[in-house]
CSV table of C-alpha atoms in Angstrom, one decimal:
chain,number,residue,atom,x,y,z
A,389,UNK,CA,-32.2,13.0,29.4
A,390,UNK,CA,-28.8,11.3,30.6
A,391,UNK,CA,-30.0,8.1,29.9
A,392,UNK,CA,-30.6,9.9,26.0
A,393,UNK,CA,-27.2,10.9,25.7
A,394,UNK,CA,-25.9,7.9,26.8
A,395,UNK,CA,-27.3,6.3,24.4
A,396,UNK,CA,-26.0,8.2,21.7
A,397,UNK,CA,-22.7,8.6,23.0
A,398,UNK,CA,-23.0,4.5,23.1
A,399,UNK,CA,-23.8,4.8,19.4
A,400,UNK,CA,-21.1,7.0,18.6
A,401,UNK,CA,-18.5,5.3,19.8
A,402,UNK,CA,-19.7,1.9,18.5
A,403,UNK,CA,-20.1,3.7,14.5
A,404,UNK,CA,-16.3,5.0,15.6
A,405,UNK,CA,-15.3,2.1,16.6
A,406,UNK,CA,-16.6,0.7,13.3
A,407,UNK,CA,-15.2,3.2,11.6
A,408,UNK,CA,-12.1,2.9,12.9
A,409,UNK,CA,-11.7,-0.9,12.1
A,410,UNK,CA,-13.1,-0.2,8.3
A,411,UNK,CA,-10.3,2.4,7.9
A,412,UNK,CA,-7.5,0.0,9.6
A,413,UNK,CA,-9.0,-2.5,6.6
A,414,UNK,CA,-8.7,-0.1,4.2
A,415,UNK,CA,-5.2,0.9,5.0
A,416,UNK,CA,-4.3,-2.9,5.0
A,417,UNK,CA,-5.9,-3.5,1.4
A,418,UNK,CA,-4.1,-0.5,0.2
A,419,UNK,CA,-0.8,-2.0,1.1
A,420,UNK,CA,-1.3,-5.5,0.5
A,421,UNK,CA,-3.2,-5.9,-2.7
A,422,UNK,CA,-1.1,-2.5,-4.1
A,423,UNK,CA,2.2,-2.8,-3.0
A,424,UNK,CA,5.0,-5.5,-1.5
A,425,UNK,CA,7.2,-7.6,-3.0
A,426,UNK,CA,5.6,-8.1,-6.6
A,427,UNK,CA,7.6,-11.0,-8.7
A,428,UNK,CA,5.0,-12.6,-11.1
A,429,UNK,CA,3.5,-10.6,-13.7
A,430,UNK,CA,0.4,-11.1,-13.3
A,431,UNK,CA,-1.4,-11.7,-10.5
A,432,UNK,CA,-5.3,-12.2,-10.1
A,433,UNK,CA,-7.4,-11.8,-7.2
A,434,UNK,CA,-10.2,-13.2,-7.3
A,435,UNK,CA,-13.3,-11.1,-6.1
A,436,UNK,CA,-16.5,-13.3,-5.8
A,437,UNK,CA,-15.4,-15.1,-9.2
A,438,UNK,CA,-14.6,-11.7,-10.8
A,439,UNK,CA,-11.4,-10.3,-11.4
A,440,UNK,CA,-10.8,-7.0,-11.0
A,441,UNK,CA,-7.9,-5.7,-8.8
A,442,UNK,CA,-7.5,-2.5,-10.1
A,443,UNK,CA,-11.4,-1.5,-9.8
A,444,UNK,CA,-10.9,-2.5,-6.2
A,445,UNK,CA,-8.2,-0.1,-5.4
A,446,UNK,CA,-10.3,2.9,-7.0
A,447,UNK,CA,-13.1,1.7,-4.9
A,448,UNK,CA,-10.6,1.8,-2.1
A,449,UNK,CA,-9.7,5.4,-2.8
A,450,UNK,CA,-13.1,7.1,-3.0
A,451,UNK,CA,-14.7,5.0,-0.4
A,452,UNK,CA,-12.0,6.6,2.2
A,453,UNK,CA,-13.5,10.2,0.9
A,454,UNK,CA,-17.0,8.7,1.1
A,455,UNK,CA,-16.8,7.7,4.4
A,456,UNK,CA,-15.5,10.8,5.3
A,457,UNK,CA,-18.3,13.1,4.2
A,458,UNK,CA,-20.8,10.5,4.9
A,459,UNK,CA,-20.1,10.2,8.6
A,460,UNK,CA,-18.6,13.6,9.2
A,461,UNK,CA,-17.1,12.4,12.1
A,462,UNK,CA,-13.2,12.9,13.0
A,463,UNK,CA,-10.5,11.4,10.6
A,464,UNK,CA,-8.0,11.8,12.3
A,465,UNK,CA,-6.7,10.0,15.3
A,466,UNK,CA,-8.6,7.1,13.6
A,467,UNK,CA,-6.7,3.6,13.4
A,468,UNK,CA,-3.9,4.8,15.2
A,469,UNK,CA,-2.1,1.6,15.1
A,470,UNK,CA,-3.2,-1.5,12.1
A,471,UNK,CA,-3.5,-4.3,14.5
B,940,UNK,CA,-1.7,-27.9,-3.3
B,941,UNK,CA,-0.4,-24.6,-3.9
B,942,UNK,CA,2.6,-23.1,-2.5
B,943,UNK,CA,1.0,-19.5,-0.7
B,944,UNK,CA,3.6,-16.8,0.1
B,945,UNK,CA,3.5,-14.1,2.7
B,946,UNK,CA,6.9,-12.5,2.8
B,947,UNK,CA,10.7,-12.6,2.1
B,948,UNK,CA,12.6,-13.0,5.5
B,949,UNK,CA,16.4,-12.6,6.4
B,950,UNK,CA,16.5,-16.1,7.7
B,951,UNK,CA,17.4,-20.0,6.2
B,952,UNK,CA,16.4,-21.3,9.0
B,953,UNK,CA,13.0,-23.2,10.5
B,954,UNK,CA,10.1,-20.3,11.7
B,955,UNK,CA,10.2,-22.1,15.5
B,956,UNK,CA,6.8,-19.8,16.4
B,957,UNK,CA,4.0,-21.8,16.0
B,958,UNK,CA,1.6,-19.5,13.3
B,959,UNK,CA,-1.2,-20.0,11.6
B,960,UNK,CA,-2.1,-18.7,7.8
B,961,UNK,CA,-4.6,-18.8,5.5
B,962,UNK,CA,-7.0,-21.4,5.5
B,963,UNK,CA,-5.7,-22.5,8.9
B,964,UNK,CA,-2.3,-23.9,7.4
B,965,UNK,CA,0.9,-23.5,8.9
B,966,UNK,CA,3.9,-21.6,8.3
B,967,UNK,CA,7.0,-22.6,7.1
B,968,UNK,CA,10.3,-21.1,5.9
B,969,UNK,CA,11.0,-22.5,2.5
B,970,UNK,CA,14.9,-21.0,2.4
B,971,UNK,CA,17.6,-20.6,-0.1
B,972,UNK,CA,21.0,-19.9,1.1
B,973,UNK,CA,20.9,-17.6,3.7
B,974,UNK,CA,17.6,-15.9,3.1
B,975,UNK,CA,14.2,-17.7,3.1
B,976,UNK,CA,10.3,-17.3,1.4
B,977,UNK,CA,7.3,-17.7,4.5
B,978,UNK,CA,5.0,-19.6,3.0
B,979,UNK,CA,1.9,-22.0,3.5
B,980,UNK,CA,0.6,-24.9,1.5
B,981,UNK,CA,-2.8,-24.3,0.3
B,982,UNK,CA,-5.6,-26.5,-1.3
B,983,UNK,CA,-7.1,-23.1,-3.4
B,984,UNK,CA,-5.3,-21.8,-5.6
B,985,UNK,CA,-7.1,-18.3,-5.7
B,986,UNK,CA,-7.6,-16.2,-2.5
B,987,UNK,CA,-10.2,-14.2,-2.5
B,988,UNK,CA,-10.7,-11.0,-1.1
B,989,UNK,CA,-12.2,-11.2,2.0
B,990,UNK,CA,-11.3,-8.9,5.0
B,991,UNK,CA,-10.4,-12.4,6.9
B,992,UNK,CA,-8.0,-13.5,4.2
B,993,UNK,CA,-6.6,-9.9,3.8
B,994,UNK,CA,-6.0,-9.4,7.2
B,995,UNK,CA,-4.6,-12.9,7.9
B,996,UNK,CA,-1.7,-12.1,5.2
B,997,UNK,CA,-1.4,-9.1,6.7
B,998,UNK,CA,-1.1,-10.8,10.6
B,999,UNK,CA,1.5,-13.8,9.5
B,1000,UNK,CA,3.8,-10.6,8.3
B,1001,UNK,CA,3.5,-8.8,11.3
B,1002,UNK,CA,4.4,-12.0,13.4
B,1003,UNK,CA,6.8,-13.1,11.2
B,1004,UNK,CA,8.5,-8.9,11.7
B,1005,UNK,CA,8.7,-9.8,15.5
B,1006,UNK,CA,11.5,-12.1,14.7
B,1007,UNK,CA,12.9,-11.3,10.7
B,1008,UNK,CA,13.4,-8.8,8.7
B,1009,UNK,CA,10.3,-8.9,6.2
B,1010,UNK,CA,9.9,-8.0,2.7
B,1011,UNK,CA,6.2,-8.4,2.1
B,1012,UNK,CA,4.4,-10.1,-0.6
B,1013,UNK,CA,1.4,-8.6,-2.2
B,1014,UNK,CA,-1.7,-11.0,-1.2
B,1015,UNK,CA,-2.3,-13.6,-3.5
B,1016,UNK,CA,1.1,-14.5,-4.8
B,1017,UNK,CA,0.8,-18.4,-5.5
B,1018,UNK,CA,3.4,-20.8,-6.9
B,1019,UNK,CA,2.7,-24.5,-8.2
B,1020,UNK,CA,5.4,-26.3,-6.4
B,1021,UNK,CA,8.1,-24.9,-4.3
B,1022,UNK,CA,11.4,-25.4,-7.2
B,1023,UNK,CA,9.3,-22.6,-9.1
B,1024,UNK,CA,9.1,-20.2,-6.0
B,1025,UNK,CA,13.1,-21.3,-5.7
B,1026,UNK,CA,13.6,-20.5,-9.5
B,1027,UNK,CA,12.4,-16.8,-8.4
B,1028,UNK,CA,13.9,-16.6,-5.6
B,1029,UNK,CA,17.3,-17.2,-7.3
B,1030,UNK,CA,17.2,-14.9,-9.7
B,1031,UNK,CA,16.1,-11.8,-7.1
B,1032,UNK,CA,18.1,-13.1,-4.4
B,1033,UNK,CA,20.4,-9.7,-4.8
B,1034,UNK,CA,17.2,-7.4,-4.8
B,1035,UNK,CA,16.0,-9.3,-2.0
B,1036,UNK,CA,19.5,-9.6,-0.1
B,1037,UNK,CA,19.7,-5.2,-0.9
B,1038,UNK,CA,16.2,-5.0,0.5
B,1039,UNK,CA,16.5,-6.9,3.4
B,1040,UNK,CA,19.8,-4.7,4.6
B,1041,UNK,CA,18.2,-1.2,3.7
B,1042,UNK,CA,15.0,-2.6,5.6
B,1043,UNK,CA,16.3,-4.2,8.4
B,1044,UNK,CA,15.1,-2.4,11.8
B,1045,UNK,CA,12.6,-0.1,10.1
B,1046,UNK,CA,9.0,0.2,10.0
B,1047,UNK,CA,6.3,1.8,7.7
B,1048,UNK,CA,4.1,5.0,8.9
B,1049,UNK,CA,1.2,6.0,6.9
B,1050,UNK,CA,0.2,9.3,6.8
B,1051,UNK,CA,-2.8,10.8,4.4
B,1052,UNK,CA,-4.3,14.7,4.6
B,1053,UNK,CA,-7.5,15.6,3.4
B,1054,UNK,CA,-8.3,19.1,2.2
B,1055,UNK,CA,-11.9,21.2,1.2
B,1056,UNK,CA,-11.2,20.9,-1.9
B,1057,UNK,CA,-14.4,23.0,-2.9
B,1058,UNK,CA,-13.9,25.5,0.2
B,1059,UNK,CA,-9.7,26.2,-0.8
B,1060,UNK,CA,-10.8,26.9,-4.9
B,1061,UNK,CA,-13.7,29.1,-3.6
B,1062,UNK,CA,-11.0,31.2,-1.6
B,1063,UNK,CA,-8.7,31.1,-4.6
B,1064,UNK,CA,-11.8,32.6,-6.5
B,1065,UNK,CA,-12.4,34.8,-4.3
B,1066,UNK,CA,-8.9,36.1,-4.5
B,1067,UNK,CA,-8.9,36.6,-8.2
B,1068,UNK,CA,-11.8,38.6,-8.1
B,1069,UNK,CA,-10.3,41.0,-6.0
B,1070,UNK,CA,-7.0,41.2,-7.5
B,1071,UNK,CA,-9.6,41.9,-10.9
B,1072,UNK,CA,-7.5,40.6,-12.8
B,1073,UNK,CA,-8.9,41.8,-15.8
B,1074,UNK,CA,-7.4,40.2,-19.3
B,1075,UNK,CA,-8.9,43.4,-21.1
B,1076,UNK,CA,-11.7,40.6,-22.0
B,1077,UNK,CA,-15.2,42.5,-21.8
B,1078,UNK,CA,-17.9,39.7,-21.2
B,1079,UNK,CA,-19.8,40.9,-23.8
B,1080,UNK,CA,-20.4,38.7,-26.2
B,1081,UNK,CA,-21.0,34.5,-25.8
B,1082,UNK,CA,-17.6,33.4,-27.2
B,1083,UNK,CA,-15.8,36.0,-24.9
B,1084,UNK,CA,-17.7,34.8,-21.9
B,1085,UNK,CA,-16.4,31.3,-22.6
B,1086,UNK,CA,-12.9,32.3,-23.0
B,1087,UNK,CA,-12.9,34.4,-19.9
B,1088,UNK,CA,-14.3,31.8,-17.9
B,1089,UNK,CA,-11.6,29.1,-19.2
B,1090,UNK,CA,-9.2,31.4,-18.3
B,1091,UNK,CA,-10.5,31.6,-14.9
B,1092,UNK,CA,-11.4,28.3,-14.6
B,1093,UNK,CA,-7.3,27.4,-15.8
B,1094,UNK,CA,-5.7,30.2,-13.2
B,1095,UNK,CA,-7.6,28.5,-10.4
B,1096,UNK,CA,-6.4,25.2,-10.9
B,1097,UNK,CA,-3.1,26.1,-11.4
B,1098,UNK,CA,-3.3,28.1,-7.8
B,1099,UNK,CA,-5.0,24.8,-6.3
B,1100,UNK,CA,-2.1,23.0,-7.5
B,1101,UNK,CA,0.4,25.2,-6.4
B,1102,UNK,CA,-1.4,25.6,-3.1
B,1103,UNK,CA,-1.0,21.7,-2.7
B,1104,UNK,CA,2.5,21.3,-3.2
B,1105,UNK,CA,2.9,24.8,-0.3
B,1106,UNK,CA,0.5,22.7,1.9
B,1107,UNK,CA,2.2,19.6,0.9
B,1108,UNK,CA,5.9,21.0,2.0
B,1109,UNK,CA,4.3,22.1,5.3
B,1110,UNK,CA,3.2,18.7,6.5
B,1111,UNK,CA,6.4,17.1,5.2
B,1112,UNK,CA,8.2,18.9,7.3
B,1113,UNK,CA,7.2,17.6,10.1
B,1114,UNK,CA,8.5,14.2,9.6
B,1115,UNK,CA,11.5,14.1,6.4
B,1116,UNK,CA,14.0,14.7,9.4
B,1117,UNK,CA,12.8,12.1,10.7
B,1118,UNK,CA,12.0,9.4,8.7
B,1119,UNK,CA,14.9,8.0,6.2
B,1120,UNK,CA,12.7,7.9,2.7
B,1121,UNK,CA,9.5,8.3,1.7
B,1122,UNK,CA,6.9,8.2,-0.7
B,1123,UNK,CA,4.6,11.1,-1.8
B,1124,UNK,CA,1.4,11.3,-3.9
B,1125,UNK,CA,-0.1,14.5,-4.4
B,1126,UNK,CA,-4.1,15.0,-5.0
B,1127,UNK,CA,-5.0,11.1,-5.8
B,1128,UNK,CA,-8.1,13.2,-5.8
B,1129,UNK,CA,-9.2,16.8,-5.5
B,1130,UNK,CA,-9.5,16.1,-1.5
B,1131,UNK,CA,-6.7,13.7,-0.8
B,1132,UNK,CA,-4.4,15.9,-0.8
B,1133,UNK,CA,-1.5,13.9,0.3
B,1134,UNK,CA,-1.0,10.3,0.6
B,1135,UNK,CA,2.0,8.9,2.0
B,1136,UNK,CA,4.4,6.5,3.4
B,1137,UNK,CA,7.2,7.4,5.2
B,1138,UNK,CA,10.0,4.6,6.1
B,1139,UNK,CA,11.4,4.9,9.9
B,1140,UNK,CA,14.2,3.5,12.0
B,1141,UNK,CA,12.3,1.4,14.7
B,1142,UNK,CA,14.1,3.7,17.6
B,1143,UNK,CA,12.6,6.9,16.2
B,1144,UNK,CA,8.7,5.5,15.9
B,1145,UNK,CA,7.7,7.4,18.8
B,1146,UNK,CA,9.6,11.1,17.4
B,1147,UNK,CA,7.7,10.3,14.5
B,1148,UNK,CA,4.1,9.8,16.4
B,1149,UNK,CA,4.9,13.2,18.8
B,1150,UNK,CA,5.9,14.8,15.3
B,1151,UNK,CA,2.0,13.9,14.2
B,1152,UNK,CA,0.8,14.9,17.4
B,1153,UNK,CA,2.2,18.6,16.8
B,1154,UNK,CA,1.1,18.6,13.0
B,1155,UNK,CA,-2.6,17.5,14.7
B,1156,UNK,CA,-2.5,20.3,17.1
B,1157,UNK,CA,-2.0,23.4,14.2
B,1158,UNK,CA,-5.2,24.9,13.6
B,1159,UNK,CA,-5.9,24.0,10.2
B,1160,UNK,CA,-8.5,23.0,7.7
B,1161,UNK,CA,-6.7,19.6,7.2
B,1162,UNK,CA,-7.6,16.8,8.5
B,1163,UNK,CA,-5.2,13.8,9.0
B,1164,UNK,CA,-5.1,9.8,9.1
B,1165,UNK,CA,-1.9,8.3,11.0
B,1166,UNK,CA,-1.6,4.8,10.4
B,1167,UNK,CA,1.2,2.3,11.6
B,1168,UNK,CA,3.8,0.9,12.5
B,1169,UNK,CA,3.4,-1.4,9.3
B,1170,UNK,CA,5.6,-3.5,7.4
B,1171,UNK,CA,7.5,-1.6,4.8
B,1172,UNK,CA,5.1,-2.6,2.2
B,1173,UNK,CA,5.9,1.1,-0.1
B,1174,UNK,CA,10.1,1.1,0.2
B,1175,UNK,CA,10.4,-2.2,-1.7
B,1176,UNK,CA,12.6,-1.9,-4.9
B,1177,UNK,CA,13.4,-4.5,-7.2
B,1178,UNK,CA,16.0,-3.9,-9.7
B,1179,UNK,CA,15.8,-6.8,-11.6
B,1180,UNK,CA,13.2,-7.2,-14.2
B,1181,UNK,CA,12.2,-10.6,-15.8
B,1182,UNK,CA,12.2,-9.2,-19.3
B,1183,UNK,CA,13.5,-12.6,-20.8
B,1184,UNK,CA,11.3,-14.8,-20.1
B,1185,UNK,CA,13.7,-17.3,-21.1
B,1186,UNK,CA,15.4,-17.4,-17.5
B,1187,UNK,CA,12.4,-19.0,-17.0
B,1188,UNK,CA,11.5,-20.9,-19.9
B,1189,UNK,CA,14.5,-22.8,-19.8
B,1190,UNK,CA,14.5,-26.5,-18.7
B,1191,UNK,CA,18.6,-26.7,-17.9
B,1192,UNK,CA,17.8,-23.1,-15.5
B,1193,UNK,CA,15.3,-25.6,-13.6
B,1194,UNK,CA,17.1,-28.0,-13.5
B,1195,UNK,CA,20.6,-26.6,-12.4
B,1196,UNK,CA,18.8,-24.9,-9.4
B,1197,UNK,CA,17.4,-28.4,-8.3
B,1198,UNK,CA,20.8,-30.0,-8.3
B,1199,UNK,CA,22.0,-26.6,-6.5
B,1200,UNK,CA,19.4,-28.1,-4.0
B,1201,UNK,CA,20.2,-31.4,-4.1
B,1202,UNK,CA,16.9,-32.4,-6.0
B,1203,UNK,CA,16.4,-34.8,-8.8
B,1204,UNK,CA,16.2,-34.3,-12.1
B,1205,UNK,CA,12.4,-32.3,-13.2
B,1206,UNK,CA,11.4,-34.4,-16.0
B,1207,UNK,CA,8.6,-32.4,-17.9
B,1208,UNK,CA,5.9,-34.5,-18.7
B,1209,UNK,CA,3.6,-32.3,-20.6
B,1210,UNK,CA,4.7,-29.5,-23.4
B,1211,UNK,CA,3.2,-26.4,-21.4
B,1212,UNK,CA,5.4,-23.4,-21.5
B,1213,UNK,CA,7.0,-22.6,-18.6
B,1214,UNK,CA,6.3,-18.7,-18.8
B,1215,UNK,CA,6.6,-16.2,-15.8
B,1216,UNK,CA,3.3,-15.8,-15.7
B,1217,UNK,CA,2.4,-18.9,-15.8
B,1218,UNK,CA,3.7,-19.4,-12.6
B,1219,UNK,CA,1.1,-17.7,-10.7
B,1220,UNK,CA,-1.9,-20.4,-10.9
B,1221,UNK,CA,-1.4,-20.6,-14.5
B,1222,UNK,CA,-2.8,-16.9,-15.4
C-alpha cells in the first residue's frame, strides 16, 4: 500500500514538475515572441517552415486554460521563478 | 551570416562574460555611443521556434541583466550586416536612451488569475432569478421567449463583466503600491480573468512575492500564476515610429552614419530597395 502511494506521489510530482517547466515555457514565449523591443516591421518566425506568429500566441493562450482543466492540478505556486 | 539580436544594453563597451547564444555563437556588444545592441552572428537567417531557441534568447537576456540594464528584443529580430542594425539603432537611440533610465534597476512580475467562468455566470443567474426581475415579458409566445432570454442572456454578461473589473480591483490591490506601472488585460478569455505584468524596483521584489503570498492565502475561487523576476519585456515604449520609410531608403542616411563610425563609403551594388522591412531577412 505505501509502496502504491509512493508511486503515485512519484508520478505527481514528476507531471508537476512537467507541468511546471511547460508553464515557465509558456510564460517565456508569451514575452519573447509578443513583446520586447520591436523595431522592424515585420518579423517572421518561422514554425516548421510555416509562418504563423500570431496562431502561435492564441495557441499559447488556450493551451494555459487547457492545461489547466486537463490536469486539474494546482495553478498556482507553479513556475515560481522563469529560470 | 546574419547579425542576431537579443537586447539593447546601457553599455558601449565589450560584454567581458564569456556567453553563449543561439546556435552556440558568442555574444558581443555591437555599440553606438554610449549604448550598445547584444548580438550574435548567425549562419540561419530564420530561428525557429523551438523551446531551445526560445529559451536560449530568453537565457543570454537574463545574463546579460546581471551586468546591464536590458531592453529586450522580441526573438527572431535579424539584421543583414551590422551598419543596418546601426542605422536603427540611430534613429531610436532617444527611445532607447528613455527606456534604459526608466528601466534601469527594475524587474518584470507576471501575474495571471483564473476564474469559473461557468460557476460565477451560474451565480449571477441565479441571482436574477430571485430578484425576478420581471420585464412585464410573459413567456408566452416563441418571439417573447427569445427576447426574454436575450435580455437575460445580455444582463448576465454585463454583471460577469462588471464582476471582473470588482474582482480585477481586488487583486490589484495587492501589488499597484508596490509596483511602479503596470499592465492589465481583462478576460483574454471567459476564464483568464486577469493577465498581467507589473514593473518593480529590484529592492521591493521580495514585498511584491509576500504581497502574492497574502493574495494566495484569501479563500477564493481564483486561482493564480506568479511568474518572475523577468526582464521587463511588457514596459517597453517606443515613441518613434518609422512611418517614412525614407530614413531608411536613403543612400546619403547610410552612408553619413558609416562615416559617423568611421566606415567607408557603402557602395550599392544591386538596385534593391532598402525598405524597413526589408531589413529583417528580406521579409
Amino acid at each position: 500500500m505505501d509502496r502504491q502511494i509512493k508511486t503515485l506521489q512519484d508520478k505527481n510530482s514528476y507531471l508537476d514538475l512537467q507541468k511546471e517547466k511547460r508553464i515557465t515555457l509558456l510564460e517565456v514565449l508569451d514575452r519573447a515572441l509578443d513583446k520586447g523591443v520591436v523595431i522592424s516591421g515585420d518579423i517572421v518566425i518561422s514554425v516548421a517552415d510555416v509562418d504563423l506568429i500570431y496562431l502561435g500566441l492564441k495557441v499559447l493562450l488556450s493551451s494555459v486554460e487547457t492545461m489547466e482543466r486537463l490536469r486539474g492540478s494546482p495553478f498556482s505556486g507553479a513556475a515560481e521563478e522563469p529560470t | 551570416m546574419v547579425i542576431y539580436t537579443y537586447g539593447v544594453i546601457d553599455s558601449k563597451d565589450t560584454i567581458d562574460e564569456t556567453i553563449f547564444g543561439l546556435e552556440g555563437a558568442g555574444v558581443y556588444n555591437v555599440s553606438y555611443r554610449d549604448i550598445g545592441v547584444a548580438v550574435s552572428e548567425l549562419g540561419e537567417k530564420m530561428q525557429e521556434i523551438t523551446d531551445t531557441n526560445v529559451l536560449k534568447h530568453e537565457e543570454v537576456i537574463e545574463t546579460l541583466m546581471t551586468k546591464f540594464t536590458v531592453l529586450p528584443i522580441r526573438f527572431s529580430t535579424i539584421f543583414n550586416t551590422k551598419e543596418e542594425l546601426l542605422l536603427i539603432v540611430e534613429f531610436y537611440y532617444q527611445d532607447f536612451k528613455d527606456n534604459l533610465d526608466r528601466l534601469r534597476n527594475k524587474v518584470e512580475f507576471g501575474i495571471k488569475v483564473m476564474w469559473p467562468a461557468k460557476i460565477i455566470k451560474q451565480r449571477i443567474a441565479e441571482v436574477y432569478n430571485k430578484r425576478k426581475f420581471t420585464v412585464s415579458i410573459m413567456a408566452d409566445s416563441p418571439g417573447k421567449t427569445f427576447v426574454k432570454e436575450k435580455f437575460e442572456k445580455h444582463i448576465i454578461e454585463k454583471e460577469f463583466e462588471e464582476e471582473a473589473v470588482r474582482c480585477i480591483a481586488v487583486v490589484d490591490d495587492y501589488f499597484n503600491k508596490i509596483a511602479s506601472e503596470r499592465k492589465i488585460k481583462k478576460l483574454q478569455t471567459e476564464n483568464l480573468l486577469l493577465n498581467a505584468a507589473y514593473l518593480v524596483g529590484k529592492d521591493k521584489q521580495d514585498d511584491f512575492k509576500k504581497a502574492f503570498e497574502q493574495l494566495k492565502s484569501t479563500p477564493s475561487d481564483l486561482k493564480f500564476l506568479f511568474s518572475g523576476p523577468w526582464p521587463c519585456y511588457n514596459f517597453i515604449t517606443l515613441t518613434k515610429k518609422p512611418s517614412s520609410a525614407d530614413y531608411f531608403n536613403a543612400e546619403h542616411m547610410l552612408n553619413r552614419l558609416l562615416a559617423q563610425q568611421g566606415l567607408p563609403e557603402r557602395v550599392q551594388h544591386d538596385h534593391e530597395p532598402r525598405y524597413l522591412t526589408g531589413m529583417n531577412g528580406g521579409f
